[in-house]
mmCIF file of C-alpha atoms in Angstrom:
data_model
loop_
_atom_site.group_PDB
_atom_site.id
_atom_site.type_symbol
_atom_site.label_atom_id
_atom_site.label_comp_id
_atom_site.label_asym_id
_atom_site.label_seq_id
_atom_site.Cartn_x
_atom_site.Cartn_y
_atom_site.Cartn_z
ATOM 1 C CA LYS A 1 22.101 -101.906 -28.203
ATOM 2 C CA GLN A 2 24.097 -100.282 -25.418
ATOM 3 C CA GLU A 3 21.883 -98.975 -22.580
ATOM 4 C CA VAL A 4 23.353 -96.500 -20.129
ATOM 5 C CA THR A 5 21.623 -95.954 -16.765
ATOM 6 C CA GLN A 6 22.370 -93.348 -14.027
ATOM 7 C CA ILE A 7 20.857 -93.820 -10.615
ATOM 8 C CA PRO A 8 19.715 -91.851 -8.680
ATOM 9 C CA ALA A 9 18.173 -89.237 -10.980
ATOM 10 C CA ALA A 10 18.602 -86.546 -8.431
ATOM 11 C CA LEU A 11 20.682 -86.125 -5.297
ATOM 12 C CA SER A 12 20.904 -83.390 -2.623
ATOM 13 C CA VAL A 13 23.698 -83.129 -0.224
ATOM 14 C CA PRO A 14 25.080 -80.606 2.321
ATOM 15 C CA GLU A 15 28.148 -78.703 1.463
ATOM 16 C CA GLY A 16 31.383 -80.474 2.226
ATOM 17 C CA GLU A 17 30.048 -83.988 1.720
ATOM 18 C CA ASN A 18 31.626 -86.307 -0.710
ATOM 19 C CA LEU A 19 29.492 -87.048 -3.826
ATOM 20 C CA VAL A 20 29.285 -90.514 -5.425
ATOM 21 C CA LEU A 21 27.510 -90.738 -8.820
ATOM 22 C CA ASN A 22 26.915 -94.069 -10.548
ATOM 23 C CA CYS A 23 26.761 -95.088 -14.198
ATOM 24 C CA SER A 24 26.045 -98.576 -15.498
ATOM 25 C CA PHE A 25 26.152 -99.922 -18.998
ATOM 26 C CA THR A 26 24.891 -103.121 -20.534
ATOM 27 C CA ASP A 27 27.664 -103.952 -23.006
ATOM 28 C CA SER A 28 31.090 -104.262 -21.378
ATOM 29 C CA ALA A 29 32.972 -104.179 -24.755
ATOM 30 C CA ILE A 30 33.531 -100.387 -24.587
ATOM 31 C CA TYR A 31 36.273 -98.165 -26.008
ATOM 32 C CA ASN A 32 35.957 -95.361 -23.544
ATOM 33 C CA LEU A 33 33.627 -93.621 -21.042
ATOM 34 C CA GLN A 34 33.290 -89.945 -20.554
ATOM 35 C CA TRP A 35 31.717 -87.862 -17.729
ATOM 36 C CA PHE A 36 30.136 -84.520 -18.434
ATOM 37 C CA ARG A 37 28.726 -81.614 -16.477
ATOM 38 C CA GLN A 38 25.639 -79.660 -17.678
ATOM 39 C CA ASP A 39 24.399 -76.505 -16.088
ATOM 40 C CA PRO A 40 20.740 -75.531 -16.679
ATOM 41 C CA GLY A 41 20.218 -74.337 -20.247
ATOM 42 C CA LYS A 42 23.691 -74.877 -21.258
ATOM 43 C CA GLY A 43 25.768 -77.323 -23.252
ATOM 44 C CA LEU A 44 27.939 -80.183 -21.798
ATOM 45 C CA THR A 45 31.361 -79.681 -20.349
ATOM 46 C CA SER A 46 33.707 -82.679 -20.499
ATOM 47 C CA LEU A 47 35.093 -83.601 -17.041
ATOM 48 C CA LEU A 48 36.920 -86.793 -17.416
ATOM 49 C CA LEU A 49 37.609 -89.362 -20.284
ATOM 50 C CA ILE A 50 38.571 -92.938 -19.287
ATOM 51 C CA GLN A 51 39.975 -95.147 -22.008
ATOM 52 C CA SER A 52 39.061 -98.815 -21.934
ATOM 53 C CA SER A 53 42.542 -99.777 -20.802
ATOM 54 C CA GLN A 54 42.391 -97.429 -17.750
ATOM 55 C CA ARG A 55 40.803 -98.206 -14.287
ATOM 56 C CA GLU A 56 40.522 -94.476 -13.280
ATOM 57 C CA GLN A 57 41.125 -90.914 -14.055
ATOM 58 C CA THR A 58 41.664 -87.987 -11.695
ATOM 59 C CA SER A 59 41.303 -84.257 -12.027
ATOM 60 C CA GLY A 60 41.427 -82.026 -8.961
ATOM 61 C CA ARG A 61 38.515 -83.017 -6.703
ATOM 62 C CA LEU A 62 37.113 -85.394 -9.342
ATOM 63 C CA ASN A 63 37.960 -89.071 -9.618
ATOM 64 C CA ALA A 64 36.201 -91.483 -12.043
ATOM 65 C CA SER A 65 36.708 -95.307 -11.930
ATOM 66 C CA LEU A 66 35.889 -97.743 -14.609
ATOM 67 C CA ASP A 67 35.077 -101.467 -14.125
ATOM 68 C CA LYS A 68 34.309 -102.859 -17.636
ATOM 69 C CA SER A 69 33.609 -106.338 -16.406
ATOM 70 C CA SER A 70 30.753 -105.321 -14.264
ATOM 71 C CA GLY A 71 29.605 -102.520 -16.560
ATOM 72 C CA ARG A 72 30.070 -99.696 -14.051
ATOM 73 C CA SER A 73 31.646 -96.393 -13.669
ATOM 74 C CA THR A 74 31.587 -94.171 -10.590
ATOM 75 C CA LEU A 75 32.302 -90.461 -10.397
ATOM 76 C CA TYR A 76 33.540 -89.171 -7.016
ATOM 77 C CA ILE A 77 33.491 -85.514 -6.178
ATOM 78 C CA ALA A 78 35.275 -84.686 -2.923
ATOM 79 C CA ALA A 79 34.302 -81.981 -0.520
ATOM 80 C CA SER A 80 31.331 -80.797 -2.563
ATOM 81 C CA GLN A 81 30.609 -77.108 -2.955
ATOM 82 C CA PRO A 82 27.486 -75.302 -4.050
ATOM 83 C CA GLY A 83 29.220 -74.524 -7.390
ATOM 84 C CA ASP A 84 29.089 -78.332 -7.999
ATOM 85 C CA SER A 85 25.335 -78.116 -8.361
ATOM 86 C CA ALA A 86 24.687 -79.308 -11.887
ATOM 87 C CA THR A 87 23.545 -82.381 -13.884
ATOM 88 C CA TYR A 88 26.171 -84.973 -14.412
ATOM 89 C CA LEU A 89 26.001 -87.287 -17.462
ATOM 90 C CA CYS A 90 28.107 -90.260 -18.424
ATOM 91 C CA ALA A 91 28.482 -91.495 -22.059
ATOM 92 C CA VAL A 92 29.854 -94.690 -23.417
ATOM 93 C CA ASP A 93 31.696 -95.207 -26.779
ATOM 94 C CA ALA A 94 30.846 -98.899 -27.305
ATOM 95 C CA SER A 95 31.227 -99.433 -31.029
ATOM 96 C CA ASN A 96 34.227 -97.370 -32.352
ATOM 97 C CA ASP A 97 31.964 -95.760 -34.895
ATOM 98 C CA TYR A 98 31.982 -92.199 -33.679
ATOM 99 C CA LYS A 99 28.735 -92.679 -31.600
ATOM 100 C CA LEU A 100 28.238 -92.267 -27.904
ATOM 101 C CA SER A 101 25.421 -93.624 -25.796
ATOM 102 C CA PHE A 102 24.350 -91.325 -22.942
ATOM 103 C CA GLY A 103 22.677 -91.824 -19.650
ATOM 104 C CA ALA A 104 19.861 -89.467 -18.592
ATOM 105 C CA GLY A 105 22.023 -87.937 -15.918
ATOM 106 C CA THR A 106 22.074 -87.300 -12.125
ATOM 107 C CA THR A 107 21.024 -83.834 -10.982
ATOM 108 C CA VAL A 108 23.078 -82.769 -7.959
ATOM 109 C CA THR A 109 22.150 -79.975 -5.484
ATOM 110 C CA VAL A 110 24.787 -79.020 -2.910
ATOM 111 C CA ARG A 111 23.182 -77.117 -0.079
ATOM 112 C CA ALA A 112 25.125 -74.297 1.534
ATOM 113 C CA ASP B 1 39.044 -68.669 -28.403
ATOM 114 C CA GLY B 2 38.729 -72.239 -29.666
ATOM 115 C CA GLY B 3 35.311 -73.899 -29.458
ATOM 116 C CA ILE B 4 31.973 -74.686 -30.855
ATOM 117 C CA THR B 5 29.512 -71.949 -31.580
ATOM 118 C CA GLN B 6 25.738 -72.663 -32.000
ATOM 119 C CA SER B 7 23.174 -70.202 -33.229
ATOM 120 C CA PRO B 8 20.573 -69.147 -32.593
ATOM 121 C CA LYS B 9 20.311 -69.780 -28.831
ATOM 122 C CA TYR B 10 16.543 -69.581 -28.856
ATOM 123 C CA LEU B 11 14.283 -70.153 -31.891
ATOM 124 C CA PHE B 12 10.603 -70.116 -32.295
ATOM 125 C CA ARG B 13 8.873 -71.741 -35.260
ATOM 126 C CA LYS B 14 5.332 -72.076 -36.447
ATOM 127 C CA GLU B 15 4.170 -75.538 -37.463
ATOM 128 C CA GLY B 16 4.946 -76.415 -41.034
ATOM 129 C CA GLN B 17 8.102 -74.278 -41.203
ATOM 130 C CA ASN B 18 11.628 -75.552 -41.760
ATOM 131 C CA VAL B 19 14.355 -74.108 -39.586
ATOM 132 C CA THR B 20 18.141 -74.384 -39.731
ATOM 133 C CA LEU B 21 20.417 -74.427 -36.700
ATOM 134 C CA SER B 22 23.981 -73.381 -37.175
ATOM 135 C CA CYS B 23 26.992 -75.109 -35.735
ATOM 136 C CA GLU B 24 30.563 -73.887 -36.324
ATOM 137 C CA GLN B 25 33.842 -75.260 -34.810
ATOM 138 C CA ASN B 26 37.448 -73.961 -34.837
ATOM 139 C CA LEU B 27 38.997 -76.900 -33.132
ATOM 140 C CA ASN B 28 40.017 -78.533 -36.393
ATOM 141 C CA HIS B 29 38.013 -81.624 -35.470
ATOM 142 C CA ASP B 30 37.163 -84.166 -38.141
ATOM 143 C CA ALA B 31 33.922 -85.502 -36.514
ATOM 144 C CA MET B 32 30.773 -83.413 -35.734
ATOM 145 C CA TYR B 33 27.474 -84.477 -34.205
ATOM 146 C CA TRP B 34 23.959 -83.264 -33.594
ATOM 147 C CA TYR B 35 22.068 -84.422 -30.511
ATOM 148 C CA ARG B 36 18.576 -83.848 -29.283
ATOM 149 C CA GLN B 37 17.863 -83.518 -25.506
ATOM 150 C CA ASP B 38 14.458 -83.833 -23.943
ATOM 151 C CA PRO B 39 13.626 -83.464 -20.244
ATOM 152 C CA GLY B 40 14.452 -86.573 -18.235
ATOM 153 C CA GLN B 41 16.089 -88.295 -21.190
ATOM 154 C CA GLY B 42 19.637 -88.919 -22.295
ATOM 155 C CA LEU B 43 21.009 -87.226 -25.385
ATOM 156 C CA ARG B 44 19.788 -88.854 -28.617
ATOM 157 C CA LEU B 45 21.958 -88.820 -31.775
ATOM 158 C CA ILE B 46 20.401 -87.263 -34.850
ATOM 159 C CA TYR B 47 23.220 -87.116 -37.380
ATOM 160 C CA TYR B 48 27.061 -87.327 -37.412
ATOM 161 C CA SER B 49 29.760 -86.654 -39.837
ATOM 162 C CA GLN B 50 33.189 -88.135 -39.718
ATOM 163 C CA ILE B 51 34.572 -86.176 -42.710
ATOM 164 C CA VAL B 52 33.714 -83.443 -45.128
ATOM 165 C CA ASN B 53 30.944 -84.180 -47.623
ATOM 166 C CA ASP B 54 29.971 -87.385 -45.737
ATOM 167 C CA PHE B 55 27.392 -87.911 -42.893
ATOM 168 C CA GLN B 56 25.371 -90.733 -41.316
ATOM 169 C CA LYS B 57 22.058 -91.077 -39.708
ATOM 170 C CA GLY B 58 21.874 -91.462 -36.029
ATOM 171 C CA ASP B 59 19.094 -93.041 -33.949
ATOM 172 C CA ILE B 60 16.425 -90.371 -34.621
ATOM 173 C CA ALA B 61 17.170 -88.853 -38.096
ATOM 174 C CA GLU B 62 13.566 -88.765 -39.354
ATOM 175 C CA GLY B 63 12.466 -85.227 -40.044
ATOM 176 C CA TYR B 64 15.933 -83.728 -40.018
ATOM 177 C CA SER B 65 18.663 -83.043 -42.600
ATOM 178 C CA VAL B 66 22.248 -81.959 -42.553
ATOM 179 C CA SER B 67 25.121 -80.988 -44.809
ATOM 180 C CA ARG B 68 28.920 -80.986 -44.320
ATOM 181 C CA GLU B 69 30.368 -78.804 -47.050
ATOM 182 C CA LYS B 70 33.197 -77.446 -44.808
ATOM 183 C CA LYS B 71 35.142 -79.024 -42.071
ATOM 184 C CA GLU B 72 34.175 -76.373 -39.579
ATOM 185 C CA SER B 73 30.467 -76.242 -40.267
ATOM 186 C CA PHE B 74 27.645 -78.725 -39.769
ATOM 187 C CA PRO B 75 24.161 -77.066 -40.003
ATOM 188 C CA LEU B 76 21.071 -78.955 -39.015
ATOM 189 C CA THR B 77 17.626 -78.445 -40.743
ATOM 190 C CA VAL B 78 14.533 -79.333 -38.709
ATOM 191 C CA THR B 79 11.910 -79.948 -41.344
ATOM 192 C CA SER B 80 8.112 -79.786 -41.191
ATOM 193 C CA ALA B 81 8.236 -83.614 -41.212
ATOM 194 C CA GLN B 82 9.573 -83.735 -37.701
ATOM 195 C CA LYS B 83 6.485 -84.429 -35.589
ATOM 196 C CA ASN B 84 7.705 -83.230 -32.217
ATOM 197 C CA PRO B 85 10.533 -80.698 -32.837
ATOM 198 C CA THR B 86 10.406 -78.792 -29.640
ATOM 199 C CA ALA B 87 13.603 -79.673 -27.846
ATOM 200 C CA PHE B 88 17.092 -78.512 -26.924
ATOM 201 C CA TYR B 89 19.604 -79.287 -29.773
ATOM 202 C CA LEU B 90 23.321 -79.784 -29.066
ATOM 203 C CA CYS B 91 26.148 -79.787 -31.588
ATOM 204 C CA ALA B 92 29.467 -81.482 -30.630
ATOM 205 C CA SER B 93 32.745 -82.206 -32.213
ATOM 206 C CA GLY B 94 35.589 -84.664 -31.607
ATOM 207 C CA GLN B 95 38.965 -85.722 -33.082
ATOM 208 C CA GLY B 96 38.285 -89.425 -33.365
ATOM 209 C CA ALA B 97 36.081 -92.282 -32.324
ATOM 210 C CA THR B 98 38.294 -93.735 -29.517
ATOM 211 C CA THR B 99 41.011 -91.262 -28.758
ATOM 212 C CA GLY B 100 39.510 -87.921 -27.940
ATOM 213 C CA GLU B 101 36.953 -86.126 -25.861
ATOM 214 C CA LEU B 102 33.705 -84.814 -27.231
ATOM 215 C CA PHE B 103 33.215 -80.992 -27.029
ATOM 216 C CA PHE B 104 29.784 -79.416 -27.025
ATOM 217 C CA GLY B 105 28.318 -76.094 -28.061
ATOM 218 C CA GLU B 106 26.028 -74.119 -25.764
ATOM 219 C CA GLY B 107 22.883 -75.539 -27.447
ATOM 220 C CA SER B 108 19.846 -74.104 -29.299
ATOM 221 C CA ARG B 109 16.447 -74.299 -27.851
ATOM 222 C CA LEU B 110 13.722 -74.665 -30.535
ATOM 223 C CA THR B 111 10.065 -74.053 -29.600
ATOM 224 C CA VAL B 112 7.228 -74.826 -32.067
ATOM 225 C CA LEU B 113 4.211 -72.519 -31.509
#
């Protein structure tokens, strides 16, 4: 069974600092990996989707890398802002059967 | 606007009652999902459907039921058999297993009194 881990569970940084969020998974035979953002009491918003054939994806200040062989993905957020405060979750599609395995998330606080 | 609509946003239930959570999407997606989220845990899959009139159990289906009579609708019933139903429920849809992103609704918070 695919296990997805996100460490640390919480992170606090001053505004302007770059954020590095980690996601690890146990089965490297994945089809894709997706990063989401969740604000308190809200649903999930898709940030980046990395297909298994890709090494990274970028969108604005966000960059996500994927290393299947080591079972890791990293989400980088450049020049963090207070509006980036949220919980960030990663999810892995490992079985091509329409199911994703989610990590518990990293809650980020960006201090003004 | 295109998206996924969940209702109600908040729901209170007495023990022993069944409740139904609504999920509607206008994205023309084939696949729809129900997840449960508890504090400090990742999302856990309850049920999913790849096509109309077909659905499969996820990891925690006991005490829940679903139907998929229309492509745009995937309601979830939380039955009295669900021993710990208080949670945040999230509906999602996607175009395919390996090609597309997963899109989520705003969630429904169920509290059992």
